[in-house]
Coordinates of C-alpha atoms in Angstrom, one line a residue:
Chain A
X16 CA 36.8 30.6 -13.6
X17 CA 33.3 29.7 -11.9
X18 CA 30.9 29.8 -14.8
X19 CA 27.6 28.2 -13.0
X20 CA 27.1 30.0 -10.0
X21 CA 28.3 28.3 -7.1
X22 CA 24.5 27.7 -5.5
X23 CA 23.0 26.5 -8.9
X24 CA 25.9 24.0 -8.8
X25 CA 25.3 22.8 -5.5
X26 CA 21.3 22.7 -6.8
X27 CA 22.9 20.6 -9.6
X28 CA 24.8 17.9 -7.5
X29 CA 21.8 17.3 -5.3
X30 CA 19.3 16.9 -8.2
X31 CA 21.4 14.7 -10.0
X32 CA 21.3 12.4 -7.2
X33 CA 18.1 11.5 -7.4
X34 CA 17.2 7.9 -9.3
X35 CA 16.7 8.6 -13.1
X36 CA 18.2 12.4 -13.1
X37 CA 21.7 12.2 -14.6
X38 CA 23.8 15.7 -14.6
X39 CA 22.2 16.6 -18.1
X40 CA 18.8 16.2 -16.1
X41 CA 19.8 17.9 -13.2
X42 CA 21.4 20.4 -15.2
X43 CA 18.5 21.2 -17.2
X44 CA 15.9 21.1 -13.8
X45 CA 18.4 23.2 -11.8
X46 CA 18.1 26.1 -14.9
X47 CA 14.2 25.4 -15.4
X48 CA 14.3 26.4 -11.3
X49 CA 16.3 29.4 -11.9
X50 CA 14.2 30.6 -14.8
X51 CA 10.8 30.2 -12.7
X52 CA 10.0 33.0 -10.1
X53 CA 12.0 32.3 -6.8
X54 CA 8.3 32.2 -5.3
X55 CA 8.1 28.9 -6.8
X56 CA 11.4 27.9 -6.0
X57 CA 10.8 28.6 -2.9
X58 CA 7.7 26.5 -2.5
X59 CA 9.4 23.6 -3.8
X60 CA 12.2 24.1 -1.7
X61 CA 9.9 23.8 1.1
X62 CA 8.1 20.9 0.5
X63 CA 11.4 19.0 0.1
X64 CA 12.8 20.3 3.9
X65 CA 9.7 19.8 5.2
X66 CA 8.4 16.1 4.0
X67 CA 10.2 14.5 6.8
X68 CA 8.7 16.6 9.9
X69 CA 5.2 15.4 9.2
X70 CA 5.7 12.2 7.7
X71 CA 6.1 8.9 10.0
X72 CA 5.9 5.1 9.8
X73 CA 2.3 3.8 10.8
X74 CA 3.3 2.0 14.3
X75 CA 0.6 -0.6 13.4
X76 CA 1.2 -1.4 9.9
X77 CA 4.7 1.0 8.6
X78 CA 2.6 3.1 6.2
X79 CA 3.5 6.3 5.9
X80 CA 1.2 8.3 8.2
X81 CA 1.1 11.7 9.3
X82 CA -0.7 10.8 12.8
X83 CA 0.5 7.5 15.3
X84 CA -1.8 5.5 12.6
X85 CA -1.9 5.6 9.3
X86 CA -5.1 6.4 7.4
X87 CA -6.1 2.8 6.7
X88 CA -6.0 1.9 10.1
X89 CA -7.3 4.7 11.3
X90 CA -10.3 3.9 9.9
X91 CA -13.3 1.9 11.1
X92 CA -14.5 1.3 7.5
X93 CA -11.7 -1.0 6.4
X94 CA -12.4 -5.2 6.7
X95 CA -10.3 -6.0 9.9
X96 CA -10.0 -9.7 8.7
X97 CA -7.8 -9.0 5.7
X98 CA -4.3 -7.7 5.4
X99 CA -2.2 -7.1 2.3
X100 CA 1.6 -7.8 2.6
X101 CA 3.8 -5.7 0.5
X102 CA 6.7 -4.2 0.3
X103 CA 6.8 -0.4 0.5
X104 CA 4.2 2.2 0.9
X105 CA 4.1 3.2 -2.5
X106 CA 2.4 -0.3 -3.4
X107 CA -0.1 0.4 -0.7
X108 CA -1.2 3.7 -2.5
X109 CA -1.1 1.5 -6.1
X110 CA -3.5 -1.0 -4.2
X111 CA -5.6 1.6 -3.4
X112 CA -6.0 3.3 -6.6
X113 CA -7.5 0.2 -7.8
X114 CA -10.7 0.7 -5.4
X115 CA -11.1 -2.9 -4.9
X116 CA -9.5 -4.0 -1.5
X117 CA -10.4 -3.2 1.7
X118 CA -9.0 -4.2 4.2
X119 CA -5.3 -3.5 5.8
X120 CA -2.2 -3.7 5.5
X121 CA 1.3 -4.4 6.4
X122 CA 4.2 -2.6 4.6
X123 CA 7.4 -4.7 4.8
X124 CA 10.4 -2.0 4.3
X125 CA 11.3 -4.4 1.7
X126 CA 12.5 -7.5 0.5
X127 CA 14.5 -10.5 1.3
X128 CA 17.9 -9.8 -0.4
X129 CA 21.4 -10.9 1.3
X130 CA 23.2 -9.2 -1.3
X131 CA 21.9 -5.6 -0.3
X132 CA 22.3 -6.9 3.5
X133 CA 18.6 -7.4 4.2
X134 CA 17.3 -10.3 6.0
X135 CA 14.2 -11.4 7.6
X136 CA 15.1 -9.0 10.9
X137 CA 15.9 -5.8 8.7
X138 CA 12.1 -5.9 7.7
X139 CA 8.6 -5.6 9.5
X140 CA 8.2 -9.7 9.6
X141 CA 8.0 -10.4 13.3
X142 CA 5.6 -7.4 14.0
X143 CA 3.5 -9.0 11.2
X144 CA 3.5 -12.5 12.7
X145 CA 2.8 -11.2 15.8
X146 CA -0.2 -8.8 14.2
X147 CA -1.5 -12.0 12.8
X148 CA -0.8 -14.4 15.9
X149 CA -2.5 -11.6 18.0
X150 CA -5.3 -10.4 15.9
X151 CA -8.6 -10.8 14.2
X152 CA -7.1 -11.6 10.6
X153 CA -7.9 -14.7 9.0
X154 CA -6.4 -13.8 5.4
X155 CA -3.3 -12.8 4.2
X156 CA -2.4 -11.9 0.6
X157 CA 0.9 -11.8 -0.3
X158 CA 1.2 -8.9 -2.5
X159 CA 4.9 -8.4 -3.0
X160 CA 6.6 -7.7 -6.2
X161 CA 6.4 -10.6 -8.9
X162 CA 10.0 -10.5 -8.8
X163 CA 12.8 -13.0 -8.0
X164 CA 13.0 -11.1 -4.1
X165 CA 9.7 -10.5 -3.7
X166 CA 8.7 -14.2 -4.5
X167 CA 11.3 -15.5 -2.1
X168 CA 10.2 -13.0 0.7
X169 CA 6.9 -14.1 -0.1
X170 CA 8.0 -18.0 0.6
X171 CA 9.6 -17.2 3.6
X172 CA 6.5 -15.8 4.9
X173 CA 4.6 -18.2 3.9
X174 CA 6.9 -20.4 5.8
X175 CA 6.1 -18.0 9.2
X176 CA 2.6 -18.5 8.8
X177 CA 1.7 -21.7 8.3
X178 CA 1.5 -22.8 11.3
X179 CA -1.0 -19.7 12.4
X180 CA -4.1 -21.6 10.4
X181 CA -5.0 -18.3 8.4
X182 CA -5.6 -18.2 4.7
X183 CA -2.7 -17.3 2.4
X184 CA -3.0 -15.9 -1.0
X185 CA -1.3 -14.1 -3.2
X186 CA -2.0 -12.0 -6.3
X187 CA -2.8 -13.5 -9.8
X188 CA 0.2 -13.6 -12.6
X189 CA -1.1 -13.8 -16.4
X190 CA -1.0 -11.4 -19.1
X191 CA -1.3 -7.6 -18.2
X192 CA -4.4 -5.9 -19.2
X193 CA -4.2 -4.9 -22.9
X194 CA -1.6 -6.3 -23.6
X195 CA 0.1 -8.3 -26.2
X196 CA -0.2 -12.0 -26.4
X197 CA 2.4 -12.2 -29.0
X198 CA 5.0 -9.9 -26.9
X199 CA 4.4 -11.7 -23.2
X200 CA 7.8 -13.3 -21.9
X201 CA 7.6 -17.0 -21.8
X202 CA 7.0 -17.0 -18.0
X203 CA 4.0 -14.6 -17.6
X204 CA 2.7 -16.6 -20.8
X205 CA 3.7 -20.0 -18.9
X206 CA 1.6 -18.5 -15.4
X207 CA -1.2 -16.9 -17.4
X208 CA -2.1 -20.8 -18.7
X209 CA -1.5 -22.6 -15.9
X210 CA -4.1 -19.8 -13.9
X211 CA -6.6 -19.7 -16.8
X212 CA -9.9 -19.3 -15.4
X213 CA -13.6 -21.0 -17.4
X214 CA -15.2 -18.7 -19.5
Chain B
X1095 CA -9.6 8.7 2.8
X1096 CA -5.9 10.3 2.1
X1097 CA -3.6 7.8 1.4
X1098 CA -0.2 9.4 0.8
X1099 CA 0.3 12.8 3.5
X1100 CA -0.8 16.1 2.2
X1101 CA 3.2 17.0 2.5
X1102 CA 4.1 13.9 0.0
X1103 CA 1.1 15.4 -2.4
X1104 CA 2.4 18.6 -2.2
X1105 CA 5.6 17.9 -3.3
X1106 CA 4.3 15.4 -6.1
X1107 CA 2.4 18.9 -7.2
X1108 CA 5.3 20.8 -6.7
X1109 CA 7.7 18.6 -8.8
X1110 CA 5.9 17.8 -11.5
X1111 CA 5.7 21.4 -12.7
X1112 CA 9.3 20.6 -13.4
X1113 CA 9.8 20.0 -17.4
X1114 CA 9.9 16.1 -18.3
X1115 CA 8.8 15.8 -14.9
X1116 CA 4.8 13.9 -15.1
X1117 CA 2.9 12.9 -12.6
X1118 CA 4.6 9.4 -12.5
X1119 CA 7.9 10.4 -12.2
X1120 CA 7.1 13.2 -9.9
X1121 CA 5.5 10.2 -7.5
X1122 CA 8.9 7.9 -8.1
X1123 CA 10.8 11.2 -7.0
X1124 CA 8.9 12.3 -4.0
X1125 CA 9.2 8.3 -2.5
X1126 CA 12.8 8.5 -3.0
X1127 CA 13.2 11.6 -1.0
X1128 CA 11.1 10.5 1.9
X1129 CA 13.2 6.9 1.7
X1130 CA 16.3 8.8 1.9
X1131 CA 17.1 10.6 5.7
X1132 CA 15.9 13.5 6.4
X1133 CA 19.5 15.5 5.9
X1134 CA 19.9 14.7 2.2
X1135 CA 16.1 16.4 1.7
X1136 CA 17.0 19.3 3.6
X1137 CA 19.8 19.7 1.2
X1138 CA 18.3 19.7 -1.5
X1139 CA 15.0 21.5 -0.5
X1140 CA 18.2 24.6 0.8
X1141 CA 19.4 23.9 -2.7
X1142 CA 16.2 24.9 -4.2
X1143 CA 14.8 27.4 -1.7
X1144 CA 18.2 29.6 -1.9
X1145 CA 19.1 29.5 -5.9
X1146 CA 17.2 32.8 -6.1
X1147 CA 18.9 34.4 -3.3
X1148 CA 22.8 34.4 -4.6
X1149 CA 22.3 34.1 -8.1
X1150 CA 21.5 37.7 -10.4
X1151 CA 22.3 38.6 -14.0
X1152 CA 25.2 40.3 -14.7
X1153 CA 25.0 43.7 -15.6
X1154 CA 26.9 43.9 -18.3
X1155 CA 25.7 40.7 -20.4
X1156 CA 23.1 39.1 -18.7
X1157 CA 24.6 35.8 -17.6
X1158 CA 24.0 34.5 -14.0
X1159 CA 26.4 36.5 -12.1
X1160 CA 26.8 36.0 -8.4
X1161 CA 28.0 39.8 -8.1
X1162 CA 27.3 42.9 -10.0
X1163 CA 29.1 41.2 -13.0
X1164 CA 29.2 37.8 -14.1
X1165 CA 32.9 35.5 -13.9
X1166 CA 33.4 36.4 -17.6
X1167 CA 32.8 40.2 -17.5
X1168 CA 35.4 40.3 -14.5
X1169 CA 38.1 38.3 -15.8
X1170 CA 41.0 40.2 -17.3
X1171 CA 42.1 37.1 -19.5
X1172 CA 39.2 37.4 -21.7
X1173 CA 39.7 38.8 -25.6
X1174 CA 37.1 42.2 -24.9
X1175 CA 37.1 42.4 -28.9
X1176 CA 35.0 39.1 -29.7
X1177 CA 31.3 38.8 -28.5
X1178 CA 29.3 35.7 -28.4
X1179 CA 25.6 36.5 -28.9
X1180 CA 23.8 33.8 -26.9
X1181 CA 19.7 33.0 -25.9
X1182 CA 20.3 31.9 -22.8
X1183 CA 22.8 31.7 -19.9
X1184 CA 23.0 27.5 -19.9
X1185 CA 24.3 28.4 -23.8
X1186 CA 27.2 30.1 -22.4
X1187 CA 27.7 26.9 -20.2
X1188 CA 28.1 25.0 -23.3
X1189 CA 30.3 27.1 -25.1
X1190 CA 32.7 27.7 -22.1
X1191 CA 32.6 23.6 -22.0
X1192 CA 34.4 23.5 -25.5
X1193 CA 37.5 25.2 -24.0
X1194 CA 37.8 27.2 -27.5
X1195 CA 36.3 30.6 -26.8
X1196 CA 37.8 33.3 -25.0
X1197 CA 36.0 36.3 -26.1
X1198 CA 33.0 37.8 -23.8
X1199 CA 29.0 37.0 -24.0
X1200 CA 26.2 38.9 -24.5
X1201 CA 22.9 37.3 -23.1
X1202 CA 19.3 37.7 -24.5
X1203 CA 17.3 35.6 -22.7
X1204 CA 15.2 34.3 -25.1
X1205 CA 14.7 34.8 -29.1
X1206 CA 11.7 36.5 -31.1
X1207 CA 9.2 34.8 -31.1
X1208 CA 5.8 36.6 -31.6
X1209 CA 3.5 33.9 -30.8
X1210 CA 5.0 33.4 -27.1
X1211 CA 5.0 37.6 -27.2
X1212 CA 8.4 37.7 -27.1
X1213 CA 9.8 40.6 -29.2
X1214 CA 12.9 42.6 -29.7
X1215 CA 11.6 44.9 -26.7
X1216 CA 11.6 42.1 -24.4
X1217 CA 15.2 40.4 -25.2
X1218 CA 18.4 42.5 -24.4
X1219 CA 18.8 43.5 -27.6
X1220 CA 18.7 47.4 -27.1
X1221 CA 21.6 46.7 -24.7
X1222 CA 23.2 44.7 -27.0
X1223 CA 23.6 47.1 -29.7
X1224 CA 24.7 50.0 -27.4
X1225 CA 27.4 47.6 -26.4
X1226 CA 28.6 46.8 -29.5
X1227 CA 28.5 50.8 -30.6
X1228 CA 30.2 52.3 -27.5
X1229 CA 32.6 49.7 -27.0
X1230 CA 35.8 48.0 -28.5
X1231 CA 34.0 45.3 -29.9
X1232 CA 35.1 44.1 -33.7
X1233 CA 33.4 40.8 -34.2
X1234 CA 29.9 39.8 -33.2
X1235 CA 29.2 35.9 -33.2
X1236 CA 25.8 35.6 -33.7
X1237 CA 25.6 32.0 -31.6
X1238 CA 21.8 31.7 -31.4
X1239 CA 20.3 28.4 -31.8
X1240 CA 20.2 26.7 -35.4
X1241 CA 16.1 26.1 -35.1
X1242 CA 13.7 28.6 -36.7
X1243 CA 13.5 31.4 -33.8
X1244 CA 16.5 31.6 -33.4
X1245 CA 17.9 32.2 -37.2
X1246 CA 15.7 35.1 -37.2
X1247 CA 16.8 36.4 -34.2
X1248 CA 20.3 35.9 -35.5
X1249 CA 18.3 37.9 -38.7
X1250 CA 17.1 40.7 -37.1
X1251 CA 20.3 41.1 -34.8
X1252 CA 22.4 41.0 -38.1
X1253 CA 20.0 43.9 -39.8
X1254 CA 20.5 45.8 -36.6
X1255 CA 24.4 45.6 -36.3
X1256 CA 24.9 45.7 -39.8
X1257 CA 25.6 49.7 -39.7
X1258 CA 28.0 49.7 -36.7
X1259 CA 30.3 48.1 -38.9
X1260 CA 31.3 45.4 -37.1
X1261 CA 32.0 41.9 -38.3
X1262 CA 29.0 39.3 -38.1
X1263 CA 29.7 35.7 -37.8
X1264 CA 27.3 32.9 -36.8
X1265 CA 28.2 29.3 -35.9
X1266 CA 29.5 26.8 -38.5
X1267 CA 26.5 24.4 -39.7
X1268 CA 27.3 20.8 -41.0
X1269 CA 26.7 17.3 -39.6
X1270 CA 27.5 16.8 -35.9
X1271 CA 30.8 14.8 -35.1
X1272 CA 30.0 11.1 -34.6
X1273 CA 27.4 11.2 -36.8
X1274 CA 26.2 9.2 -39.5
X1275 CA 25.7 10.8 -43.0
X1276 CA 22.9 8.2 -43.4
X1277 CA 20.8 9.6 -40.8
X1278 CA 21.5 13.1 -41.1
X1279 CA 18.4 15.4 -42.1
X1280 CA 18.4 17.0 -45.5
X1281 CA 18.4 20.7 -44.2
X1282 CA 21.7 19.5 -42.2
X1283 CA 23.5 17.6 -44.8
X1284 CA 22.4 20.3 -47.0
X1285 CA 24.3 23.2 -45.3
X1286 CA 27.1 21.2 -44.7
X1287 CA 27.5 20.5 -48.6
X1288 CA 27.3 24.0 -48.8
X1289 CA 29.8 24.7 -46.1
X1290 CA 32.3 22.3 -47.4
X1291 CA 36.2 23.0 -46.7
X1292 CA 39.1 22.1 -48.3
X1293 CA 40.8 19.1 -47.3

């Protein structure tokens, strides 16, 4: 006997493949649906179906955009000298919430990482050394994850691009904003001396 | 300047109306489903869009049905003597799991609770106590939830039934299987003193 109606199980099975809904989640969301008026359903239902048909990749820089450009290249106000590398668009719209860079960027798709299958030619690197080879930029930052990956696809860049004569940073490591001294690991303790800064 | 497409804000909006669901997570979920091809999020946003369109509540007891009455109320193999009383449909999901009740459901969907204007008008309670007079029920299990609501919903059910001369049973109470005496509340370990069986 088919207890849960056959559409809120199929609801069911495609929530609970999202990342951090397991089928108690998904269980729970699918009856919270259900419970709502379908009016709401339904609008959520459409913006799921219809986030592909307006969102593309930036052709310039592979940030999602809803035109041929995205809105940071599209616009005349950013620095054209500067260019943030990181690795998915998500960490552009982090860098922007912190209202204190301004000029572009180049999203990645990313990271170095042979044991998913992802090498140098499954991400955006030889549009960026072109974009830098070709272009106005004089420095990169190297904003990709402080994490094993992103430090290597960081080196490797780094490697690309040092023949091209432009500047290369990357971002600070030290101890997070408010937090603990006592409860930093021993490498972000280990960075945040060797980077201290006079007072 | 809009960083992330209206569409992508739209559905952050959208899903974090969902319970547990905060802005954050709602942000994590939306990425995902632009990352993932554009098949998989019309799935899910059919999934959504359509729950309201095949799913009703039965007639009879108030469970999602898919027709006029619900896979329990149809099936021939259940006991029509014993009837679970239940808050919501997701309850009789739960109990159906256990593989120990065969008897049929009755629905309220919800439990009094005057401060969220919910009283015995708006829960099937009326319909409940028709049932239970007309029919060939002889046992009523009052299965509402052990919290505060819901004892005196199973309260007010039991003053209400308590002519018709049926039997009125609730759930046992006592400490939950795999669980440690230690760490049990007082209320719980209290009733299940109470509730003690021969061994």
């Amino acid at each position: 006997m088919r207890i849960v109606p056959r559409s809120v199980e199929t609801l069911i099975e495609e929530l609970s493949r999202l990342p951090g809904v397991g089928p108690r989640t998904a269980e729970r969301l699918a009856f919270h649906i259900l419970k709502s008026d379908a009016a709401k359903a339904a609008a959520l239902g459409t913006a799921v179906s219809e986030l592909h048909l307006s969102v593309r990749g930036c052709t310039q820089c592979h940030n999602f955009a809803e035109d041929e450009l995205c809105a940071v290249c599209q616009s005349p106000e950013r620095e054209q000298t500067v260019l943030a590398v990181v690795e998915e668009p998500f960490d552009v719209v982090a860098i922007e919430k912190t209202g204190q860079y301004h000029g572009l960027y180049h999203v990645l798709g990313g990271v170095i990482s042979p044991i998913d299958g992802y090498g140098p030619a499954q991400l955006e690197i030889a549009s960026l050394i072109q974009r830098v080879t070709n272009g106005t930029i004089t420095e990169v930052i190297l904003a990709t994850n402080p994490s094993l990956e992103g430090e290597s696809t960081a080196m490797y860049i780094r490697q690309q691009l040092e023949a091209s004569g432009v500047k290369l940073t990357r971002l600070a490591r030290g101890l997070p904003v408010g937090g603990d001294l006592e409860y930093a690991d021993q490498v972000t303790l280990g960075r945040a001396l060797q980077g201290r800064q006079s007072f």
